[in-house]
Short mmCIF file of C-alpha atoms and ligand atoms in Angstrom, two decimals:
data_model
loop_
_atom_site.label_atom_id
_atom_site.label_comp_id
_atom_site.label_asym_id
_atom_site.label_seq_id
_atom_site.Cartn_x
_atom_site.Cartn_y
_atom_site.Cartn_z
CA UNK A 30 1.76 -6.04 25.68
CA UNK A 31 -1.08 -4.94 28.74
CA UNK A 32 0.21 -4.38 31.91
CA UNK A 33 -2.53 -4.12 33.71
CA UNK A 34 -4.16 -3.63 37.15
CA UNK A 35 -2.54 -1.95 40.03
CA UNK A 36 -2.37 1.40 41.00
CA UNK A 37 1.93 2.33 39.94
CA UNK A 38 1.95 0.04 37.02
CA UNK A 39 2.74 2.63 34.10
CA UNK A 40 5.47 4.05 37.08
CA UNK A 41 7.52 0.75 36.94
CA UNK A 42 7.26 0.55 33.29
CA UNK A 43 8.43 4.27 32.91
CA UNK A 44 11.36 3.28 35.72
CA UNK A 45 12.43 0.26 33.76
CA UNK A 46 12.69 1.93 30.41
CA UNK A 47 16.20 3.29 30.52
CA UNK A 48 16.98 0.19 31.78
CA UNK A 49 15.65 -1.73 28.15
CA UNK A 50 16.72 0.43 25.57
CA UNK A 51 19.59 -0.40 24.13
CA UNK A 52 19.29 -4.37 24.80
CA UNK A 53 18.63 -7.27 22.66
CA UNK A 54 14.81 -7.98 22.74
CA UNK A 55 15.34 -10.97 21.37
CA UNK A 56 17.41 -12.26 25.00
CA UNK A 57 13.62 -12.78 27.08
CA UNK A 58 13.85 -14.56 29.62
CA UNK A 59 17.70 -12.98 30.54
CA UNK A 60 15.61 -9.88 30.22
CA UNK A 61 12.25 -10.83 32.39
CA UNK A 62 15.06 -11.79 34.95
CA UNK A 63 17.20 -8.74 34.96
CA UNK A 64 13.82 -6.41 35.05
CA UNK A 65 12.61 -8.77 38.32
CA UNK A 66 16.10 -8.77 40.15
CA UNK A 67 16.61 -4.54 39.39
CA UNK A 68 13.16 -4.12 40.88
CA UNK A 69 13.72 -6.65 43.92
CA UNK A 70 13.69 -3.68 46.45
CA UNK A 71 10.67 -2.49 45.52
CA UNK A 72 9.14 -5.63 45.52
CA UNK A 73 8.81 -8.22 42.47
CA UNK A 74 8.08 -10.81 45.04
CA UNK A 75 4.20 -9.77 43.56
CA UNK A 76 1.57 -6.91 42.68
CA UNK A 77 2.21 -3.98 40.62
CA UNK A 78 5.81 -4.70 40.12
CA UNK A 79 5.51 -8.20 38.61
CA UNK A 80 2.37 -6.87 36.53
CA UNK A 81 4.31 -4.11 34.56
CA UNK A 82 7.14 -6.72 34.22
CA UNK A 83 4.83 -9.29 32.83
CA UNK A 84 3.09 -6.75 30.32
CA UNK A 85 6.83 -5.80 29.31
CA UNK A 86 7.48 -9.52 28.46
CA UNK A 87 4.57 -10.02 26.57
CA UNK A 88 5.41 -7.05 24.32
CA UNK A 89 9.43 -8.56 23.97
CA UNK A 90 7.62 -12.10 22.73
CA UNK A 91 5.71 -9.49 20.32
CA UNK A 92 8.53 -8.28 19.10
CA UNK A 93 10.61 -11.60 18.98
CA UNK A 94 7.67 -13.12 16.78
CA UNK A 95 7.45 -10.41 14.18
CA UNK A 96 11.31 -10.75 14.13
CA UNK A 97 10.78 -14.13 13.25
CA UNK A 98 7.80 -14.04 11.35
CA UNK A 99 6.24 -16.65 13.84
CA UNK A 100 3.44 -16.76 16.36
CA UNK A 101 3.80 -16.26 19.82
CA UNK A 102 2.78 -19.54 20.96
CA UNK A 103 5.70 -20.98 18.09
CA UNK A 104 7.91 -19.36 20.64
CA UNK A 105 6.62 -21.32 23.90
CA UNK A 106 7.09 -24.57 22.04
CA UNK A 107 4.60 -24.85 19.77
CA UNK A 108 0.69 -25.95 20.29
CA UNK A 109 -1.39 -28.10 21.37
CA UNK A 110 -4.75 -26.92 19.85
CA UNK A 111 -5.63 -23.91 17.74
CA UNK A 112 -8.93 -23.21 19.21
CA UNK A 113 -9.39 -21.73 22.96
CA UNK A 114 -12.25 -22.52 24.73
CA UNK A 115 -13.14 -19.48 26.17
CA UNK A 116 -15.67 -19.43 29.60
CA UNK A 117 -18.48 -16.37 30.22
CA UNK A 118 -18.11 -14.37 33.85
CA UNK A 119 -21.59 -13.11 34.00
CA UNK A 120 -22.14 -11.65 37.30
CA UNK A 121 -24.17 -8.60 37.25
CA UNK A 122 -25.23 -6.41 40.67
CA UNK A 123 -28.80 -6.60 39.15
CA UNK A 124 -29.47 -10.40 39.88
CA UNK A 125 -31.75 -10.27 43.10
CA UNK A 126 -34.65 -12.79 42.22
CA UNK A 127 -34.16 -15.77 40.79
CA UNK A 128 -36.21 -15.30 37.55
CA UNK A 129 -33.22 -12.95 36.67
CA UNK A 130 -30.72 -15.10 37.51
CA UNK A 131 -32.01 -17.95 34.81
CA UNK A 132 -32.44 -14.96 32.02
CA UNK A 133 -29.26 -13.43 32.65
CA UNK A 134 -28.13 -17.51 32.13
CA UNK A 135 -29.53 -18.52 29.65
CA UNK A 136 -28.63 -14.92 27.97
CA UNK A 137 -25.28 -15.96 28.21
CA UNK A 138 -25.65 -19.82 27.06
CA UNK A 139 -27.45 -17.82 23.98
CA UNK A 140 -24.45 -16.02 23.04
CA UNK A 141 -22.67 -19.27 22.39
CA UNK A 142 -21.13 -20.36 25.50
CA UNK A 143 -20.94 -23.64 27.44
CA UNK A 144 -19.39 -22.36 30.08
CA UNK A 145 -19.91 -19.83 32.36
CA UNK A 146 -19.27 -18.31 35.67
CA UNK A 147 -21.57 -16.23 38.19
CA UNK A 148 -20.17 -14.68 41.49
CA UNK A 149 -21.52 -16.69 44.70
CA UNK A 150 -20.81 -14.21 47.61
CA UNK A 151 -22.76 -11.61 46.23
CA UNK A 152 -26.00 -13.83 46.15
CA UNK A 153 -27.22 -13.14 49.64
CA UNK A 154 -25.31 -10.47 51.70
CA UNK A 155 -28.77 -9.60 53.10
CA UNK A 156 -28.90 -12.91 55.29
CA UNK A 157 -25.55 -12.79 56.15
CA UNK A 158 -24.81 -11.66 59.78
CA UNK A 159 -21.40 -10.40 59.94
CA UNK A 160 -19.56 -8.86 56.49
CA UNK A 161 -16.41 -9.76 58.05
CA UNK A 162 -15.99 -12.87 60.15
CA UNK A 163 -15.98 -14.88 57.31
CA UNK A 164 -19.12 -17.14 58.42
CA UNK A 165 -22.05 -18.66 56.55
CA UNK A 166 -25.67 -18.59 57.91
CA UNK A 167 -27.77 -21.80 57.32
CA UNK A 168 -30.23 -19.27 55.39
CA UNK A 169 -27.34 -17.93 53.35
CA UNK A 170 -26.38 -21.34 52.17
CA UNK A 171 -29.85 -22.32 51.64
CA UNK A 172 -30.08 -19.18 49.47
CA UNK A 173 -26.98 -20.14 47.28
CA UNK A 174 -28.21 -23.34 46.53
CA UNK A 175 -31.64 -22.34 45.35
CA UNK A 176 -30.10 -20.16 43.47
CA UNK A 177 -27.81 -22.36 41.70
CA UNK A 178 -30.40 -25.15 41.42
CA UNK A 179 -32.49 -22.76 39.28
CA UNK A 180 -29.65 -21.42 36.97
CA UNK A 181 -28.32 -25.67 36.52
CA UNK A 182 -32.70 -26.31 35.63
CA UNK A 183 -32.17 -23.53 33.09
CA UNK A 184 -28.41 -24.16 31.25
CA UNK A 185 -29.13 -28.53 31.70
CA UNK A 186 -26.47 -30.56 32.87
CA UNK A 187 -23.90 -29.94 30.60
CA UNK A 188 -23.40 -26.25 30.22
CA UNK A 189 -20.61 -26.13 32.30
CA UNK A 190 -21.05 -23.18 35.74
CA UNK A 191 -18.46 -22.22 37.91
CA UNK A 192 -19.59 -20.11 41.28
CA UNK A 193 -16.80 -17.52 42.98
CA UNK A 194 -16.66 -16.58 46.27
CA UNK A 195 -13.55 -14.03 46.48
CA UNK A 196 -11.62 -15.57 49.16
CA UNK A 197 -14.97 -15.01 51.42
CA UNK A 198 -15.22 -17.94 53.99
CA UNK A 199 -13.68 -19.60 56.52
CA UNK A 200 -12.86 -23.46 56.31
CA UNK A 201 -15.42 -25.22 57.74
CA UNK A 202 -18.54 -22.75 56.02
CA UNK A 203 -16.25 -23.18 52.87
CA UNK A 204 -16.75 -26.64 52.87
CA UNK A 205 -19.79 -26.44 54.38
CA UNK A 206 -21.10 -25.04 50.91
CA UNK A 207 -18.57 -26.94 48.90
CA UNK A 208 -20.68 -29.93 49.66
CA UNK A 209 -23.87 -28.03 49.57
CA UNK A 210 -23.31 -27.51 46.24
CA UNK A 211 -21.70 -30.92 45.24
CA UNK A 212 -25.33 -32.41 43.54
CA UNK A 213 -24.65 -29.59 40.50
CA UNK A 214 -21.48 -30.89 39.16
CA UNK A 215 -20.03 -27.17 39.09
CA UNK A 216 -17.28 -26.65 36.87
CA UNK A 217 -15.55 -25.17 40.59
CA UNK A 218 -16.08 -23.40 43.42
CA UNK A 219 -13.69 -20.30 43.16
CA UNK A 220 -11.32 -18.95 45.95
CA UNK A 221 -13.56 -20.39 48.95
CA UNK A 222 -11.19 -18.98 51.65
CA UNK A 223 -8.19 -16.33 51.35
CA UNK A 224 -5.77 -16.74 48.92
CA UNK A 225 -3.25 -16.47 51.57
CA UNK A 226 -2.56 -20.02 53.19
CA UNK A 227 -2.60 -22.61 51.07
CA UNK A 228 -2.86 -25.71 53.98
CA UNK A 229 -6.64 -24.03 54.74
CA UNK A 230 -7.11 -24.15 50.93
CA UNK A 231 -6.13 -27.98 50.95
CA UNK A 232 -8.75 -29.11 54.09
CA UNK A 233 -11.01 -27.80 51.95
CA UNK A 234 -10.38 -29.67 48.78
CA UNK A 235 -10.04 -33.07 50.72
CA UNK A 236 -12.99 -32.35 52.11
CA UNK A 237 -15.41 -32.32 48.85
CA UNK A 238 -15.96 -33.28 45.35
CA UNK A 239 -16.83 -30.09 44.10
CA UNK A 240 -13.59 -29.24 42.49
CA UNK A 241 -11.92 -26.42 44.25
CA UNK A 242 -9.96 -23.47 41.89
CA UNK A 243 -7.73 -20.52 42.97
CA UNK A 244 -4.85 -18.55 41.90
CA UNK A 245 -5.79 -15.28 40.44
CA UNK A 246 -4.31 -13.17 43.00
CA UNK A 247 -0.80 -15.20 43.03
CA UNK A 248 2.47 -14.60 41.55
CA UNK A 249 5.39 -16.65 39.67
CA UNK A 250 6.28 -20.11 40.35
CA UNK A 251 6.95 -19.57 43.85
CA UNK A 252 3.98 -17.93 44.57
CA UNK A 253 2.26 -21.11 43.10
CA UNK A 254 4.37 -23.36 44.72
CA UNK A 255 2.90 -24.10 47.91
CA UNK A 256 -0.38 -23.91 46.65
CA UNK A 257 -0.02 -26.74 44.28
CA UNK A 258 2.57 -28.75 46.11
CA UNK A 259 0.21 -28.31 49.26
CA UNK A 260 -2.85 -30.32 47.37
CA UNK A 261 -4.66 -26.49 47.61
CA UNK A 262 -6.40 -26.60 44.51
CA UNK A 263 -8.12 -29.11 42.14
CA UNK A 264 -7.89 -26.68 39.38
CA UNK A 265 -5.21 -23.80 39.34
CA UNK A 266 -6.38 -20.40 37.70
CA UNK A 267 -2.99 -17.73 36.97
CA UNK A 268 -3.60 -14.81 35.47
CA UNK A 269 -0.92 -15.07 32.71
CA UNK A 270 -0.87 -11.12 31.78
CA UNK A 271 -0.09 -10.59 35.34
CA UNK A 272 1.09 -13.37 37.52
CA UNK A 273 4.80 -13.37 35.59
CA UNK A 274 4.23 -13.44 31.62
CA UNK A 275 3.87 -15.70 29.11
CA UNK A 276 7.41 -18.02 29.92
CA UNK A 277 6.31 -17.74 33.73
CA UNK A 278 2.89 -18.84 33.01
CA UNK A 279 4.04 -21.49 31.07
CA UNK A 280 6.12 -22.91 34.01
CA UNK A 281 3.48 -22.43 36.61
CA UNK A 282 1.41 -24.89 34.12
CA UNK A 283 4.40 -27.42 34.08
CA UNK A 284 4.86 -27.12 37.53
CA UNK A 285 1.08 -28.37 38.32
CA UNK A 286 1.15 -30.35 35.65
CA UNK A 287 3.81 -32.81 37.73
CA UNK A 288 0.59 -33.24 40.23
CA UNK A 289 -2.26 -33.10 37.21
CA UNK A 290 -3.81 -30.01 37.92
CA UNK A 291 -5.69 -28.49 35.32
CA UNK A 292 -4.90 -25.01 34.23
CA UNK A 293 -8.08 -22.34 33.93
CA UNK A 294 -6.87 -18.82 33.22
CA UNK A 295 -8.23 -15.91 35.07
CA UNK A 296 -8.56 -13.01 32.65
CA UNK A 297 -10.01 -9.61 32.54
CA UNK A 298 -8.03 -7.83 30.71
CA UNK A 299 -8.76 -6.05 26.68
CA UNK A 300 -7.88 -7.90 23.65
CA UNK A 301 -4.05 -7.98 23.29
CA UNK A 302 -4.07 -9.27 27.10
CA UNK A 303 -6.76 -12.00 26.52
CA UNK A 304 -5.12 -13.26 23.30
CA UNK A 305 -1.35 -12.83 24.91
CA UNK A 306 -3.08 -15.18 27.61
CA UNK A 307 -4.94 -17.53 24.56
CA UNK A 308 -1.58 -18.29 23.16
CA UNK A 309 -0.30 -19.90 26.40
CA UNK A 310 -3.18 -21.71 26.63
CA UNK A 311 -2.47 -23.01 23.14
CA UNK A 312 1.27 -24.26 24.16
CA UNK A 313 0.25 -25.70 27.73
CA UNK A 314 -0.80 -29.46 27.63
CA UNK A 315 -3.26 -29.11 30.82
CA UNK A 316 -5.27 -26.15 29.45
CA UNK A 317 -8.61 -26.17 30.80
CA UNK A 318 -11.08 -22.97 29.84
CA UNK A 319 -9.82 -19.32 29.91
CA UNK A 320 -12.08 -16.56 31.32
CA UNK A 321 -13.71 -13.60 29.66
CA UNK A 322 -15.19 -11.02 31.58
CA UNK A 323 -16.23 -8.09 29.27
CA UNK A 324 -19.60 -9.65 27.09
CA UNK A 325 -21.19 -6.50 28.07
CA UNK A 326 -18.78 -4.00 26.71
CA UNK A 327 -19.79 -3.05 22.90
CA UNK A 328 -16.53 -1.83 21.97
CA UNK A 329 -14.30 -4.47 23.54
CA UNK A 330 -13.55 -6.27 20.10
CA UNK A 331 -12.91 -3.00 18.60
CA UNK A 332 -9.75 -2.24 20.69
CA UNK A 333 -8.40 -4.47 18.13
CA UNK A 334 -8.12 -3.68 13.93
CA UNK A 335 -8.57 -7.33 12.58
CA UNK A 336 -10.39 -8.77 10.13
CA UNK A 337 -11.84 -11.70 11.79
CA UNK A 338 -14.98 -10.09 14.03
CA UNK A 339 -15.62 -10.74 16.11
CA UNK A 340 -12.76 -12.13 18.32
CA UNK A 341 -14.63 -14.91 20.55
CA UNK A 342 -17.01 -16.95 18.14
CA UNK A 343 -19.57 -19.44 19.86
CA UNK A 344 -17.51 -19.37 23.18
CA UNK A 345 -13.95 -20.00 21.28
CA UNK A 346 -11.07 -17.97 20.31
CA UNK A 347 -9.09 -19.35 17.03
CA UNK A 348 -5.39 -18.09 17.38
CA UNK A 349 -4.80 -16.60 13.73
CA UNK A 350 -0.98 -17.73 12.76
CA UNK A 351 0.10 -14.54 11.96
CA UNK A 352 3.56 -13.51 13.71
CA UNK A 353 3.78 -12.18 17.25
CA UNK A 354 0.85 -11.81 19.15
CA UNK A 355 -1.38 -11.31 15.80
CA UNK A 356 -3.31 -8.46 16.93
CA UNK A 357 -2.43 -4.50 16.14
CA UNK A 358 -4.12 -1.75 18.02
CA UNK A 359 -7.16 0.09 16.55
CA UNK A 360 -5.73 3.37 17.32
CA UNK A 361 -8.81 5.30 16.32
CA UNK A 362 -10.87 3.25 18.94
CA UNK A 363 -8.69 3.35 21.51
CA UNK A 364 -8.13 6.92 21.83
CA UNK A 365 -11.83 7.45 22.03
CA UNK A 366 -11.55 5.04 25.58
CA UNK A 367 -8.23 6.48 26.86
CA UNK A 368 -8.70 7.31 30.72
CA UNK A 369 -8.78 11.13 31.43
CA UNK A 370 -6.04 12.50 32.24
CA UNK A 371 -3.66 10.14 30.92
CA UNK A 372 -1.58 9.73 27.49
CA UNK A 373 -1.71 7.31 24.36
CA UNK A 374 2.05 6.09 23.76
CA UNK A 375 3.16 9.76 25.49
CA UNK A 376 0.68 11.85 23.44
CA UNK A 377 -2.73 13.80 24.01
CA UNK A 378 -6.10 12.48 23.06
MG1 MG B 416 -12.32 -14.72 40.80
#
């Protein structure tokens, strides 16, 4: 599995070992459940907790699936498609003028992909007043939408572009832009205003046509619940590997499925996370796009011993049908990346 992201997540693995060995791996979801209600004092209402619980679970369904000699996604009911369309993030710090926002754009659209997403909020900090009051200047929205007028004049109308502003504004500069930004047909608009409230989140999506998407920063089904039952967003965006699992991302998808809410993973995570996340996306009906974030790392497919290569083809990723998650560890490569001062599997690089 990859549990992932959070300062104490290889703690709360380490704590909850004693607590697995011995059981049936086979019993999931009775597991997942004992693992969340044993760690309920320290908090698997979200964060680092429910992370290292999710990457657990995802390494259980690898295990169940080898058992059976069956794909993970065989295991979450079966699937819908066997390719996953796979969207670009392709912010870089070095963007400043606009001639190298529409190479760094059509870069991307080069390597294969009709979809792709560039961070918003980081497109004009100079012109904006305050870094924390949560306010847009006219200039600053002026800005964005030059900006984004030039990359859609570059990619045409239908390479796909989604913006992200990391839960930066406030509701009336969030829709403000929303609207701004309405004659490019954006894929979405990305976290707006904090991830927090989900009734702000919902004045904002009545109040455009820009299609609205949030979620990466929430936890299980009840974290999602207001969010989707609230009308907060148009499209919702888990992070499977660490919003709950697999079984939990598969009912957050149900669950905004009932109101027809698209699903669009958010994913940064190495190979065994991104294709633990690409088999829920193949047993979810509403699966939109799912997010990869590391073009620009060289060894990224490596991680992985396979004999497909690379793993993401022309912007998709084809599940293999091999059993569990279908991937095995390149231990060569990954002890060459292993962060100082920390072990592989309990031993010494
Ligand atoms: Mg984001």
């Amino acid at each position: 599995g990859e549990a992932y992201w959070g300062l104490g997540v290889t703690d709360v693995v380490e704590k909850l070992k004693p607590r697995l060995v011995g059981e049936d791996p086979m019993e999931v979801d009775r597991l997942w459940t004992r693992m969340m209600r044993l760690m309920s004092g320290p908090g698997s209402i979200a964060g680092t907790t429910v992370a290292a619980i999710s990457g657990i679970e995802i390494a259980l369904l690898d295990l169940v699936g080898k058992h059976l000699k069956t794909p993970v996604y065989q295991l979450l009911g079966g699937k819908f498609r066997n390719r996953i369309r796979i969207y670009a993030d392709s912010h870089a710090e070095s963007l400043r003028d606009i001639d190298a926002w529409q190479e760094r754009a059509l870069q991307v659209r080069e390597r294969g992909f009709d979809a792709i997403k560039f961070d918003l909020d980081t497109i004009a900090p100079e012109l904006q007043l305050d870094n924390y009051n949560r306010t847009l200047t006219n200039r600053a929205i002026r800005r964005m939408v030059e900006i984004v007028r030039a990359v859609r004049e570059v990619l045409g109308p239908d390479v796909e572009l989604a913006l992200d502003c990391h839960w930066s504004y406030n509701v009336t500069d969030a829709i403000r832009l929303a609207q701004a930004l309405e004659p490019f047909y954006l894929l979405w608009l990305e976290d707006p205003t904090p991830p927090e409230n989900a009734e702000a989140m919902a004045q904002v999506c009545a109040a455009t046509s820009t299609p609205i998407c949030t979620g990466e920063n929430l936890y299980t089904r009840h974290g999602f619940r207001p969010l989707i039952e609230k009308g907060g967003c148009h499209i919702i965006q888990p992070d499977i590997p660490r919003c709950g699992g697999l079984l939990e991302s598969k009912r957050i998808a149900d669950l905004a499925d009932i109101y027809y809410i698209p699903f669009a993973a958010h994913n940064v995570c190495s190979p065994v996370g991104t294709v633990a996340s690409a088999h829920v996306c193949a047993a979810i009906r509403t699966f939109l796009v799912l997010e990869f974030h590391s073009q620009d790392i060289p060894w990224w497919d490596a991680v992985v011993a396979r004999e497909d290569d690379p793993l993401i083809k022309n912007g998709y990723l084809t599940l293999s049908d091999k059993p569990g998650l279908g991937v095995e560890l390149n231990d060569e490569v990954c002890r060459q990346h292993v962060q100082a001062g920390t072990l592989y599997f309990g031993e010494a690089v």
